[in-house]
Amino acid sequence: LVLCVLVGCSAKRTERAREPLRSGPWRMALDLNGQELPSLFDLDHDSTGYHLLLHNGEEKIAVDDIVLSGDSIHIRMPLFDSEFRGVLAGDSGIAGVWCNYLKGPDYRVPFLASAGESPRFARRSASAAASLGGQWEVHFSPGSEDAYDALGLFRSENELVTGTFGTETGDYRFLEGTMDGDSMLLSCFDGSHAFLFKAALRNDSLIGRYWSGIHWQEPWVAIRNSDFRLRDPDSLTFLKEGHDMVNFTFPTIDGGTVSPTDKAHAGHVQMVQVMGSWCPNCVDETLLLDELYDTYHDKGLEVMAIAFEKHPDPNKAVAALKRFRDELDVKYPIAYAGEASKENNSAQLPFLDHVMSYPTCIFIDKAGKVRRIRTGFYGPGTGEHYVNYKRNLDSFIQQLLAEDPAATAAR
């Protein structure tokens, strides 16, 4: 889940002519300390340079920031601050490292990529694949102090498996993989996430392990349970006692300021998005909020984003936010509120009891009162959950826009 930009430039000429990289399907494998995390992409080139299309289930990530110099290649992901640095092996192989700068200057994961049609995961069993379709009750790190619950939302067709895990702070975006006999294998790479899930099916239960990058892994278990529910995402973050409104003023990335108490916003419905450019779930929510802004801005809807960034350097943070805005064509204002930390969140948003998740969305009615605070976001990778939330959100915005502000203030 995505969704990250690669550098699109034409290749530099060397003294010795070199064959272009092979067009068509490629398979890439990241080495997570001995665990292979596979992903698939298509590569093409034209007069403007090389173009890559990365696949995660239904998600397609276009990467055009690709630079070749001699036998070296740099591929920079679009939204998130990461890139591939590799050495070419003829026209059909690349070996190198993936650098994720948001995790530190020395965070590097080895990778190998090769041209040609190849499955994401090789199947070793010829037996019929078990079906995983439906909803699962999932427990990560069960029995430990790090334990948390999730919804397993899977779609299964023959051996192909797609879907995601939904937690109380968001979803794991677009996962894709296979059933190999009684083993489930899922992966995702989007320039920020590097997720690998493995599990064995035992009597309608899944017993598995989850790897995130090179530094985290944990056990998980799941059972089929269509009735399992997590806590209501509208109940997890709330205003501190004595507050029924929010007030702040932050500088926008374009040199202005933004505040919910601006006179220009009086009598308008407002949505305040607490987010970060480094957050894949924030990408999914931003695309939806921008769609709502297009539809309802002329009818009185205001949307503003308050960004907390992982770059300690404000100049780099603002540059990342501008890249985020330009890549997603965000039309509503984005403000920079400093570094992403619990301490800074509390200092900048003192009216909230806490910020449990990025994104968090605050809904303000025409009278300036907070009507709802939504923690986390379930994006299109959750399928029906996303469709239902999108429909309900649209109805809620229409309801707020139709209200009489005087009557609302008198409540």
mmCIF file of C-alpha atoms in Angstrom:
data_model
loop_
_atom_site.group_PDB
_atom_site.id
_atom_site.type_symbol
_atom_site.label_atom_id
_atom_site.label_comp_id
_atom_site.label_asym_id
_atom_site.label_seq_id
_atom_site.Cartn_x
_atom_site.Cartn_y
_atom_site.Cartn_z
ATOM 1 C CA LEU A 1 0.000 0.000 0.000
ATOM 2 C CA VAL A 2 2.286 2.933 -2.302
ATOM 3 C CA LEU A 3 1.243 4.095 -2.550
ATOM 4 C CA CYS A 4 6.575 6.323 -4.008
ATOM 5 C CA VAL A 5 8.350 8.126 -6.973
ATOM 6 C CA LEU A 6 11.322 6.908 -9.043
ATOM 7 C CA VAL A 7 13.626 9.245 -10.923
ATOM 8 C CA GLY A 8 12.730 9.661 -14.615
ATOM 9 C CA CYS A 9 15.613 10.844 -16.735
ATOM 10 C CA SER A 10 17.117 9.635 -19.945
ATOM 11 C CA ALA A 11 20.167 7.414 -19.611
ATOM 12 C CA LYS A 12 23.589 8.984 -19.855
ATOM 13 C CA ARG A 13 25.715 7.819 -22.766
ATOM 14 C CA THR A 14 28.896 5.869 -22.112
ATOM 15 C CA GLU A 15 31.745 5.369 -24.504
ATOM 16 C CA ARG A 16 30.623 1.821 -25.127
ATOM 17 C CA ALA A 17 27.063 1.415 -26.388
ATOM 18 C CA ARG A 18 24.998 -0.704 -24.015
ATOM 19 C CA GLU A 19 21.879 -2.691 -24.778
ATOM 20 C CA PRO A 20 18.714 -1.212 -23.219
ATOM 21 C CA LEU A 21 17.179 -3.024 -20.288
ATOM 22 C CA ARG A 22 14.678 -5.616 -21.405
ATOM 23 C CA SER A 23 11.099 -4.382 -21.610
ATOM 24 C CA GLY A 24 8.258 -6.405 -20.147
ATOM 25 C CA PRO A 25 7.670 -8.180 -16.824
ATOM 26 C CA TRP A 26 10.337 -8.350 -14.103
ATOM 27 C CA ARG A 27 10.518 -9.972 -10.679
ATOM 28 C CA MET A 28 12.332 -8.354 -7.758
ATOM 29 C CA ALA A 29 13.206 -9.938 -4.412
ATOM 30 C CA LEU A 30 14.244 -8.023 -1.288
ATOM 31 C CA ASP A 31 16.410 -9.929 1.198
ATOM 32 C CA LEU A 32 14.946 -9.453 4.694
ATOM 33 C CA ASN A 33 17.761 -11.099 6.644
ATOM 34 C CA GLY A 34 17.329 -14.365 4.749
ATOM 35 C CA GLN A 35 13.600 -14.066 4.016
ATOM 36 C CA GLU A 36 12.807 -13.333 0.361
ATOM 37 C CA LEU A 37 10.159 -10.645 -0.162
ATOM 38 C CA PRO A 38 9.080 -10.752 -3.826
ATOM 39 C CA SER A 39 7.349 -8.120 -5.940
ATOM 40 C CA LEU A 40 6.525 -7.779 -9.643
ATOM 41 C CA PHE A 41 6.887 -4.858 -12.018
ATOM 42 C CA ASP A 42 6.754 -4.025 -15.714
ATOM 43 C CA LEU A 43 9.563 -2.051 -17.343
ATOM 44 C CA ASP A 44 9.445 -0.026 -20.543
ATOM 45 C CA HIS A 45 11.452 2.736 -22.175
ATOM 46 C CA ASP A 46 10.871 5.423 -24.775
ATOM 47 C CA SER A 47 12.444 8.688 -25.893
ATOM 48 C CA THR A 48 11.891 10.219 -22.423
ATOM 49 C CA GLY A 49 13.599 7.415 -20.496
ATOM 50 C CA TYR A 50 12.629 4.313 -18.545
ATOM 51 C CA HIS A 51 9.249 3.750 -16.903
ATOM 52 C CA LEU A 52 8.372 1.181 -14.267
ATOM 53 C CA LEU A 53 4.941 -0.017 -13.122
ATOM 54 C CA LEU A 54 4.962 -1.772 -9.750
ATOM 55 C CA HIS A 55 2.152 -4.232 -8.912
ATOM 56 C CA ASN A 56 0.545 -4.911 -5.512
ATOM 57 C CA GLY A 57 -2.787 -6.619 -6.097
ATOM 58 C CA GLU A 58 -5.077 -3.981 -7.614
ATOM 59 C CA GLU A 59 -2.560 -1.213 -6.911
ATOM 60 C CA LYS A 60 -0.320 0.007 -9.731
ATOM 61 C CA ILE A 61 2.511 2.433 -8.867
ATOM 62 C CA ALA A 62 4.068 4.330 -11.765
ATOM 63 C CA VAL A 63 7.753 5.115 -11.314
ATOM 64 C CA ASP A 64 9.419 7.444 -13.799
ATOM 65 C CA ASP A 65 12.434 8.738 -11.828
ATOM 66 C CA ILE A 66 14.995 6.301 -13.224
ATOM 67 C CA VAL A 67 18.598 7.221 -14.027
ATOM 68 C CA LEU A 68 21.106 4.987 -15.809
ATOM 69 C CA SER A 69 24.804 5.856 -15.834
ATOM 70 C CA GLY A 70 27.127 3.279 -17.325
ATOM 71 C CA ASP A 71 26.333 0.025 -15.542
ATOM 72 C CA SER A 72 24.636 1.752 -12.589
ATOM 73 C CA ILE A 73 20.943 2.445 -12.081
ATOM 74 C CA HIS A 74 19.112 4.666 -9.582
ATOM 75 C CA ILE A 75 15.354 4.264 -9.180
ATOM 76 C CA ARG A 76 13.684 6.775 -6.885
ATOM 77 C CA MET A 77 10.230 5.997 -5.555
ATOM 78 C CA PRO A 78 7.544 8.667 -6.013
ATOM 79 C CA LEU A 79 6.027 9.768 -2.704
ATOM 80 C CA PHE A 80 8.244 8.281 -0.054
ATOM 81 C CA ASP A 81 11.897 9.088 0.486
ATOM 82 C CA SER A 82 13.412 5.847 -0.775
ATOM 83 C CA GLU A 83 15.340 4.632 -3.800
ATOM 84 C CA PHE A 84 17.037 1.635 -5.398
ATOM 85 C CA ARG A 85 20.745 1.728 -6.183
ATOM 86 C CA GLY A 86 21.820 -1.094 -8.423
ATOM 87 C CA VAL A 87 24.358 -2.510 -10.850
ATOM 88 C CA LEU A 88 23.193 -3.948 -14.160
ATOM 89 C CA ALA A 89 23.893 -7.533 -15.179
ATOM 90 C CA GLY A 90 23.455 -7.349 -18.951
ATOM 91 C CA ASP A 91 19.999 -6.329 -20.125
ATOM 92 C CA SER A 92 17.997 -8.587 -17.811
ATOM 93 C CA GLY A 93 19.368 -8.347 -14.283
ATOM 94 C CA ILE A 94 19.925 -5.807 -11.509
ATOM 95 C CA ALA A 95 21.590 -6.289 -8.115
ATOM 96 C CA GLY A 96 21.857 -3.669 -5.406
ATOM 97 C CA VAL A 97 20.224 -2.167 -2.326
ATOM 98 C CA TRP A 98 16.960 -0.433 -1.493
ATOM 99 C CA CYS A 99 17.599 2.640 0.658
ATOM 100 C CA ASN A 100 14.780 3.909 2.861
ATOM 101 C CA TYR A 101 15.990 7.290 4.118
ATOM 102 C CA LEU A 102 12.991 7.820 6.391
ATOM 103 C CA LYS A 103 14.303 4.942 8.496
ATOM 104 C CA GLY A 104 17.781 6.436 8.635
ATOM 105 C CA PRO A 105 20.751 7.119 6.352
ATOM 106 C CA ASP A 106 22.097 3.572 6.745
ATOM 107 C CA TYR A 107 18.866 1.626 6.205
ATOM 108 C CA ARG A 108 19.614 -0.645 3.257
ATOM 109 C CA VAL A 109 17.985 -3.858 2.046
ATOM 110 C CA PRO A 110 19.720 -6.010 -0.617
ATOM 111 C CA PHE A 111 17.687 -6.883 -3.709
ATOM 112 C CA LEU A 112 17.924 -8.844 -6.947
ATOM 113 C CA ALA A 113 15.739 -8.217 -10.008
ATOM 114 C CA SER A 114 15.476 -10.253 -13.185
ATOM 115 C CA ALA A 115 13.557 -9.889 -16.431
ATOM 116 C CA GLY A 116 11.005 -12.409 -17.601
ATOM 117 C CA GLU A 117 7.582 -13.759 -16.735
ATOM 118 C CA SER A 118 7.722 -15.209 -13.237
ATOM 119 C CA PRO A 119 5.246 -15.770 -10.386
ATOM 120 C CA ARG A 120 5.459 -13.655 -7.248
ATOM 121 C CA PHE A 121 5.800 -16.833 -5.179
ATOM 122 C CA ALA A 122 6.811 -20.168 -6.690
ATOM 123 C CA ARG A 123 4.308 -22.918 -5.834
ATOM 124 C CA ARG A 124 5.785 -26.191 -4.652
ATOM 125 C CA SER A 125 2.539 -28.097 -4.141
ATOM 126 C CA ALA A 126 0.407 -29.309 -7.031
ATOM 127 C CA SER A 127 -2.560 -29.988 -4.742
ATOM 128 C CA ALA A 128 -5.702 -27.864 -4.964
ATOM 129 C CA ALA A 129 -5.349 -24.569 -3.140
ATOM 130 C CA ALA A 130 -7.517 -23.996 -0.078
ATOM 131 C CA SER A 131 -9.834 -20.969 -0.199
ATOM 132 C CA LEU A 132 -9.095 -18.116 2.231
ATOM 133 C CA GLY A 133 -11.873 -15.802 1.053
ATOM 134 C CA GLY A 134 -13.812 -13.919 3.713
ATOM 135 C CA GLN A 135 -13.111 -12.237 7.037
ATOM 136 C CA TRP A 136 -10.718 -13.530 9.682
ATOM 137 C CA GLU A 137 -10.188 -12.631 13.341
ATOM 138 C CA VAL A 138 -6.462 -11.929 13.631
ATOM 139 C CA HIS A 139 -4.206 -11.538 16.670
ATOM 140 C CA PHE A 140 -0.649 -10.263 16.219
ATOM 141 C CA SER A 141 1.980 -11.059 18.906
ATOM 142 C CA PRO A 142 -0.693 -12.893 20.939
ATOM 143 C CA GLY A 143 -0.046 -13.073 24.682
ATOM 144 C CA SER A 144 2.640 -10.359 24.648
ATOM 145 C CA GLU A 145 2.600 -6.701 25.712
ATOM 146 C CA ASP A 146 2.804 -5.798 22.000
ATOM 147 C CA ALA A 147 -0.379 -7.740 21.153
ATOM 148 C CA TYR A 148 -2.980 -6.130 18.901
ATOM 149 C CA ASP A 149 -6.016 -7.294 16.937
ATOM 150 C CA ALA A 150 -6.864 -6.999 13.251
ATOM 151 C CA LEU A 151 -9.347 -8.006 10.600
ATOM 152 C CA GLY A 152 -8.005 -10.321 7.934
ATOM 153 C CA LEU A 153 -9.797 -9.390 4.695
ATOM 154 C CA PHE A 154 -8.865 -11.840 1.957
ATOM 155 C CA ARG A 155 -10.046 -12.677 -1.534
ATOM 156 C CA SER A 156 -9.104 -16.044 -2.968
ATOM 157 C CA GLU A 157 -9.371 -17.397 -6.515
ATOM 158 C CA ASN A 158 -7.699 -20.723 -7.214
ATOM 159 C CA GLU A 159 -4.203 -20.262 -5.761
ATOM 160 C CA LEU A 160 -4.190 -16.433 -6.013
ATOM 161 C CA VAL A 161 -4.763 -14.535 -2.742
ATOM 162 C CA THR A 162 -5.199 -10.768 -2.361
ATOM 163 C CA GLY A 163 -6.434 -8.595 0.470
ATOM 164 C CA THR A 164 -5.125 -6.880 3.580
ATOM 165 C CA PHE A 165 -5.159 -6.673 7.357
ATOM 166 C CA GLY A 166 -7.188 -3.895 8.968
ATOM 167 C CA THR A 167 -6.078 -2.697 12.413
ATOM 168 C CA GLU A 168 -7.451 0.054 14.662
ATOM 169 C CA THR A 169 -4.887 2.480 13.228
ATOM 170 C CA GLY A 170 -5.310 1.668 9.534
ATOM 171 C CA ASP A 171 -4.835 -1.111 7.023
ATOM 172 C CA TYR A 172 -1.794 -2.849 5.532
ATOM 173 C CA ARG A 173 -2.872 -1.748 2.059
ATOM 174 C CA PHE A 174 -2.572 -4.028 -0.987
ATOM 175 C CA LEU A 175 -1.198 -7.523 -0.318
ATOM 176 C CA GLU A 176 -0.816 -10.164 -2.995
ATOM 177 C CA GLY A 177 0.322 -13.759 -2.913
ATOM 178 C CA THR A 178 -0.625 -17.390 -3.192
ATOM 179 C CA MET A 179 -1.830 -20.507 -1.437
ATOM 180 C CA ASP A 180 0.761 -23.225 -1.835
ATOM 181 C CA GLY A 181 -0.904 -26.354 -0.502
ATOM 182 C CA ASP A 182 -1.683 -25.450 3.119
ATOM 183 C CA SER A 183 0.704 -22.456 3.163
ATOM 184 C CA MET A 184 -0.307 -18.835 2.602
ATOM 185 C CA LEU A 185 2.306 -16.395 1.262
ATOM 186 C CA LEU A 186 1.616 -12.645 0.906
ATOM 187 C CA SER A 187 3.827 -9.642 0.171
ATOM 188 C CA CYS A 188 3.696 -5.923 -0.532
ATOM 189 C CA PHE A 189 6.271 -3.341 -1.580
ATOM 190 C CA ASP A 190 5.273 0.251 -2.329
ATOM 191 C CA GLY A 191 8.413 2.253 -1.572
ATOM 192 C CA SER A 192 7.532 2.610 2.107
ATOM 193 C CA HIS A 193 6.067 -0.740 3.150
ATOM 194 C CA ALA A 194 8.108 -3.894 2.750
ATOM 195 C CA PHE A 195 5.701 -6.501 4.144
ATOM 196 C CA LEU A 196 5.951 -10.293 4.095
ATOM 197 C CA PHE A 197 3.371 -12.660 5.614
ATOM 198 C CA LYS A 198 3.608 -16.434 5.856
ATOM 199 C CA ALA A 199 1.121 -18.784 7.475
ATOM 200 C CA ALA A 200 0.105 -22.436 7.654
ATOM 201 C CA LEU A 201 -3.571 -23.398 7.441
ATOM 202 C CA ARG A 202 -4.465 -25.723 10.295
ATOM 203 C CA ASN A 203 -8.108 -26.801 10.777
ATOM 204 C CA ASP A 204 -9.542 -23.519 9.517
ATOM 205 C CA SER A 205 -6.976 -21.493 11.492
ATOM 206 C CA LEU A 206 -3.899 -19.655 10.247
ATOM 207 C CA ILE A 207 -0.669 -19.770 12.215
ATOM 208 C CA GLY A 208 1.885 -17.391 10.786
ATOM 209 C CA ARG A 209 4.705 -14.892 10.964
ATOM 210 C CA TYR A 210 4.967 -11.309 9.726
ATOM 211 C CA TRP A 211 8.091 -9.431 8.619
ATOM 212 C CA SER A 212 8.217 -5.652 8.141
ATOM 213 C CA GLY A 213 11.535 -4.572 6.654
ATOM 214 C CA ILE A 214 14.727 -5.906 8.176
ATOM 215 C CA HIS A 215 14.110 -4.947 11.812
ATOM 216 C CA TRP A 216 10.664 -6.287 12.722
ATOM 217 C CA GLN A 217 8.974 -9.640 12.793
ATOM 218 C CA GLU A 218 6.222 -11.115 14.932
ATOM 219 C CA PRO A 219 3.890 -14.132 15.141
ATOM 220 C CA TRP A 220 0.205 -13.999 14.318
ATOM 221 C CA VAL A 221 -2.799 -16.304 14.417
ATOM 222 C CA ALA A 222 -6.220 -16.092 12.764
ATOM 223 C CA ILE A 223 -9.551 -17.870 12.711
ATOM 224 C CA ARG A 224 -12.515 -17.419 10.377
ATOM 225 C CA ASN A 225 -15.003 -15.093 12.035
ATOM 226 C CA SER A 226 -17.380 -12.981 9.975
ATOM 227 C CA ASP A 227 -18.776 -11.373 13.172
ATOM 228 C CA PHE A 228 -15.467 -10.107 14.583
ATOM 229 C CA ARG A 229 -15.249 -6.333 15.059
ATOM 230 C CA LEU A 230 -12.599 -3.878 16.179
ATOM 231 C CA ARG A 231 -13.398 -0.808 18.269
ATOM 232 C CA ASP A 232 -15.300 1.988 16.524
ATOM 233 C CA PRO A 233 -12.695 4.258 14.849
ATOM 234 C CA ASP A 234 -14.853 7.270 15.795
ATOM 235 C CA SER A 235 -14.375 6.451 19.507
ATOM 236 C CA LEU A 236 -10.585 6.217 19.833
ATOM 237 C CA THR A 237 -9.524 9.888 19.751
ATOM 238 C CA PHE A 238 -11.500 12.656 21.430
ATOM 239 C CA LEU A 239 -11.375 16.244 22.624
ATOM 240 C CA LYS A 240 -10.077 16.879 26.128
ATOM 241 C CA GLU A 241 -12.610 17.849 28.761
ATOM 242 C CA GLY A 242 -13.701 21.450 28.380
ATOM 243 C CA HIS A 243 -13.152 21.554 24.619
ATOM 244 C CA ASP A 244 -15.862 21.361 21.964
ATOM 245 C CA MET A 245 -13.921 23.253 19.298
ATOM 246 C CA VAL A 246 -10.400 23.207 17.876
ATOM 247 C CA ASN A 247 -8.132 26.186 17.403
ATOM 248 C CA PHE A 248 -4.704 26.460 15.824
ATOM 249 C CA THR A 249 -2.778 28.454 13.255
ATOM 250 C CA PHE A 250 -0.039 26.767 11.224
ATOM 251 C CA PRO A 251 2.080 27.922 8.278
ATOM 252 C CA THR A 252 1.203 26.327 4.948
ATOM 253 C CA ILE A 253 3.859 24.948 2.645
ATOM 254 C CA ASP A 254 3.071 27.783 0.220
ATOM 255 C CA GLY A 255 3.841 30.590 2.654
ATOM 256 C CA GLY A 256 0.378 31.381 4.029
ATOM 257 C CA THR A 257 -1.373 30.228 7.184
ATOM 258 C CA VAL A 258 -4.369 28.030 7.894
ATOM 259 C CA SER A 259 -6.763 27.977 10.843
ATOM 260 C CA PRO A 260 -10.282 26.580 11.381
ATOM 261 C CA THR A 261 -11.217 29.939 12.938
ATOM 262 C CA ASP A 262 -10.391 31.967 9.808
ATOM 263 C CA LYS A 263 -13.233 34.358 9.006
ATOM 264 C CA ALA A 264 -13.354 32.919 5.490
ATOM 265 C CA HIS A 265 -14.355 29.559 7.015
ATOM 266 C CA ALA A 266 -17.227 30.907 9.127
ATOM 267 C CA GLY A 267 -20.406 28.958 8.454
ATOM 268 C CA HIS A 268 -18.533 26.277 6.508
ATOM 269 C CA VAL A 269 -18.166 22.558 7.182
ATOM 270 C CA GLN A 270 -14.510 21.707 7.792
ATOM 271 C CA MET A 271 -12.364 18.578 7.746
ATOM 272 C CA VAL A 272 -8.952 18.734 9.457
ATOM 273 C CA GLN A 273 -6.656 15.928 8.347
ATOM 274 C CA VAL A 274 -3.761 15.095 10.690
ATOM 275 C CA MET A 275 -1.262 13.345 8.433
ATOM 276 C CA GLY A 276 2.291 12.886 7.178
ATOM 277 C CA SER A 277 3.741 12.624 3.684
ATOM 278 C CA TRP A 278 5.592 9.459 4.809
ATOM 279 C CA CYS A 279 2.343 7.633 5.684
ATOM 280 C CA PRO A 280 0.870 5.282 3.030
ATOM 281 C CA ASN A 281 -2.582 5.273 4.665
ATOM 282 C CA CYS A 282 -2.467 9.083 4.458
ATOM 283 C CA VAL A 283 -1.996 8.753 0.700
ATOM 284 C CA ASP A 284 -5.210 6.741 0.442
ATOM 285 C CA GLU A 285 -7.155 9.171 2.628
ATOM 286 C CA THR A 286 -5.781 12.202 0.778
ATOM 287 C CA LEU A 287 -7.041 10.869 -2.547
ATOM 288 C CA LEU A 288 -10.527 10.493 -1.066
ATOM 289 C CA LEU A 289 -10.507 13.900 0.662
ATOM 290 C CA ASP A 290 -9.359 15.584 -2.526
ATOM 291 C CA GLU A 291 -12.289 13.945 -4.326
ATOM 292 C CA LEU A 292 -14.694 15.238 -1.653
ATOM 293 C CA TYR A 293 -13.125 18.691 -1.868
ATOM 294 C CA ASP A 294 -13.695 18.744 -5.637
ATOM 295 C CA THR A 295 -17.329 17.750 -5.150
ATOM 296 C CA TYR A 296 -18.368 19.893 -2.188
ATOM 297 C CA HIS A 297 -15.997 22.871 -1.875
ATOM 298 C CA ASP A 298 -18.316 25.129 -3.857
ATOM 299 C CA LYS A 299 -21.131 24.055 -1.522
ATOM 300 C CA GLY A 300 -19.278 25.055 1.637
ATOM 301 C CA LEU A 301 -16.761 22.289 2.472
ATOM 302 C CA GLU A 302 -13.252 23.249 3.590
ATOM 303 C CA VAL A 303 -10.451 20.688 3.938
ATOM 304 C CA MET A 304 -7.050 21.368 5.479
ATOM 305 C CA ALA A 305 -4.133 19.045 6.238
ATOM 306 C CA ILE A 306 -1.883 19.414 9.296
ATOM 307 C CA ALA A 307 1.317 17.494 8.576
ATOM 308 C CA PHE A 308 3.788 16.036 11.045
ATOM 309 C CA GLU A 309 6.945 14.915 9.262
ATOM 310 C CA LYS A 310 9.746 12.464 10.017
ATOM 311 C CA HIS A 311 12.487 14.702 8.612
ATOM 312 C CA PRO A 312 13.934 16.716 11.525
ATOM 313 C CA ASP A 313 15.141 19.304 8.986
ATOM 314 C CA PRO A 314 12.152 21.628 8.278
ATOM 315 C CA ASN A 315 13.413 22.365 4.761
ATOM 316 C CA LYS A 316 13.452 18.658 3.876
ATOM 317 C CA ALA A 317 10.076 18.190 5.540
ATOM 318 C CA VAL A 318 8.449 20.978 3.513
ATOM 319 C CA ALA A 319 10.095 19.681 0.319
ATOM 320 C CA ALA A 320 8.607 16.231 1.005
ATOM 321 C CA LEU A 321 5.172 17.783 1.529
ATOM 322 C CA LYS A 322 5.413 19.728 -1.723
ATOM 323 C CA ARG A 323 6.349 16.532 -3.552
ATOM 324 C CA PHE A 324 3.394 14.796 -1.883
ATOM 325 C CA ARG A 325 1.026 17.601 -2.954
ATOM 326 C CA ASP A 326 2.294 17.652 -6.525
ATOM 327 C CA GLU A 327 2.280 13.873 -6.999
ATOM 328 C CA LEU A 328 -1.299 13.530 -5.730
ATOM 329 C CA ASP A 329 -2.524 16.863 -7.141
ATOM 330 C CA VAL A 330 -3.854 17.907 -3.729
ATOM 331 C CA LYS A 331 -6.023 21.005 -4.046
ATOM 332 C CA TYR A 332 -6.645 21.812 -0.381
ATOM 333 C CA PRO A 333 -4.021 23.558 1.802
ATOM 334 C CA ILE A 334 -1.307 21.604 3.604
ATOM 335 C CA ALA A 335 0.292 23.054 6.745
ATOM 336 C CA TYR A 336 3.530 21.960 8.408
ATOM 337 C CA ALA A 337 3.349 21.432 12.186
ATOM 338 C CA GLY A 338 6.818 20.049 12.871
ATOM 339 C CA GLU A 339 8.293 16.638 13.553
ATOM 340 C CA ALA A 340 6.121 13.542 14.036
ATOM 341 C CA SER A 341 6.376 12.660 17.738
ATOM 342 C CA LYS A 342 4.005 12.201 20.644
ATOM 343 C CA GLU A 343 5.501 15.216 22.394
ATOM 344 C CA ASN A 344 5.117 17.510 19.402
ATOM 345 C CA ASN A 345 1.625 16.212 18.613
ATOM 346 C CA SER A 346 0.544 17.077 22.157
ATOM 347 C CA ALA A 347 2.182 20.497 22.024
ATOM 348 C CA GLN A 348 0.684 21.471 18.655
ATOM 349 C CA LEU A 349 -2.779 19.923 19.156
ATOM 350 C CA PRO A 350 -3.382 20.387 22.899
ATOM 351 C CA PHE A 351 -7.164 20.018 22.530
ATOM 352 C CA LEU A 352 -6.828 16.311 21.582
ATOM 353 C CA ASP A 353 -6.353 13.632 24.212
ATOM 354 C CA HIS A 354 -3.747 12.034 21.915
ATOM 355 C CA VAL A 355 -2.975 11.279 18.296
ATOM 356 C CA MET A 356 -3.251 7.511 18.092
ATOM 357 C CA SER A 357 -2.769 7.192 14.363
ATOM 358 C CA TYR A 358 -1.824 8.915 11.143
ATOM 359 C CA PRO A 359 -4.135 9.836 9.560
ATOM 360 C CA THR A 360 -6.697 11.212 11.996
ATOM 361 C CA CYS A 361 -9.573 13.293 10.623
ATOM 362 C CA ILE A 362 -11.552 15.903 12.604
ATOM 363 C CA PHE A 363 -15.022 16.868 11.328
ATOM 364 C CA ILE A 364 -16.252 20.357 12.252
ATOM 365 C CA ASP A 365 -19.805 21.574 11.631
ATOM 366 C CA LYS A 366 -20.943 25.005 10.470
ATOM 367 C CA ALA A 367 -21.109 26.285 14.044
ATOM 368 C CA GLY A 368 -17.450 25.359 14.614
ATOM 369 C CA LYS A 369 -18.174 22.346 16.828
ATOM 370 C CA VAL A 370 -16.379 19.026 16.484
ATOM 371 C CA ARG A 371 -18.878 16.374 15.440
ATOM 372 C CA ARG A 372 -16.598 13.422 14.844
ATOM 373 C CA ILE A 373 -12.938 12.392 15.088
ATOM 374 C CA ARG A 374 -11.945 9.453 12.912
ATOM 375 C CA THR A 375 -8.811 7.500 13.849
ATOM 376 C CA GLY A 376 -6.920 5.754 11.049
ATOM 377 C CA PHE A 377 -8.174 4.994 7.571
ATOM 378 C CA TYR A 378 -9.320 1.909 5.695
ATOM 379 C CA GLY A 379 -8.319 2.387 2.067
ATOM 380 C CA PRO A 380 -9.250 0.645 -1.183
ATOM 381 C CA GLY A 381 -7.181 -2.394 -0.219
ATOM 382 C CA THR A 382 -9.945 -3.293 2.269
ATOM 383 C CA GLY A 383 -12.498 -3.739 -0.526
ATOM 384 C CA GLU A 384 -16.060 -3.580 0.778
ATOM 385 C CA HIS A 385 -15.026 -1.773 3.979
ATOM 386 C CA TYR A 386 -13.627 1.102 1.935
ATOM 387 C CA VAL A 387 -16.689 1.224 -0.329
ATOM 388 C CA ASN A 388 -19.004 1.388 2.701
ATOM 389 C CA TYR A 389 -16.932 4.056 4.458
ATOM 390 C CA LYS A 390 -16.764 6.177 1.326
ATOM 391 C CA ARG A 391 -20.552 5.983 0.907
ATOM 392 C CA ASN A 392 -21.223 6.782 4.590
ATOM 393 C CA LEU A 393 -18.730 9.643 4.587
ATOM 394 C CA ASP A 394 -20.367 11.207 1.562
ATOM 395 C CA SER A 395 -23.759 11.040 3.314
ATOM 396 C CA PHE A 396 -22.324 12.556 6.504
ATOM 397 C CA ILE A 397 -20.774 15.487 4.601
ATOM 398 C CA GLN A 398 -24.079 16.127 2.847
ATOM 399 C CA GLN A 399 -25.843 16.066 6.225
ATOM 400 C CA LEU A 400 -23.437 18.642 7.724
ATOM 401 C CA LEU A 401 -23.740 20.872 4.668
ATOM 402 C CA ALA A 402 -27.540 20.807 4.903
ATOM 403 C CA GLU A 403 -27.664 21.832 8.576
ATOM 404 C CA ASP A 404 -28.698 25.292 9.771
ATOM 405 C CA PRO A 405 -25.674 26.715 11.643
ATOM 406 C CA ALA A 406 -27.872 28.688 14.042
ATOM 407 C CA ALA A 407 -29.784 25.550 15.030
ATOM 408 C CA THR A 408 -26.525 23.612 15.350
ATOM 409 C CA ALA A 409 -24.986 26.267 17.623
ATOM 410 C CA ALA A 410 -28.027 26.132 19.901
ATOM 411 C CA ARG A 411 -27.611 22.428 20.637
#
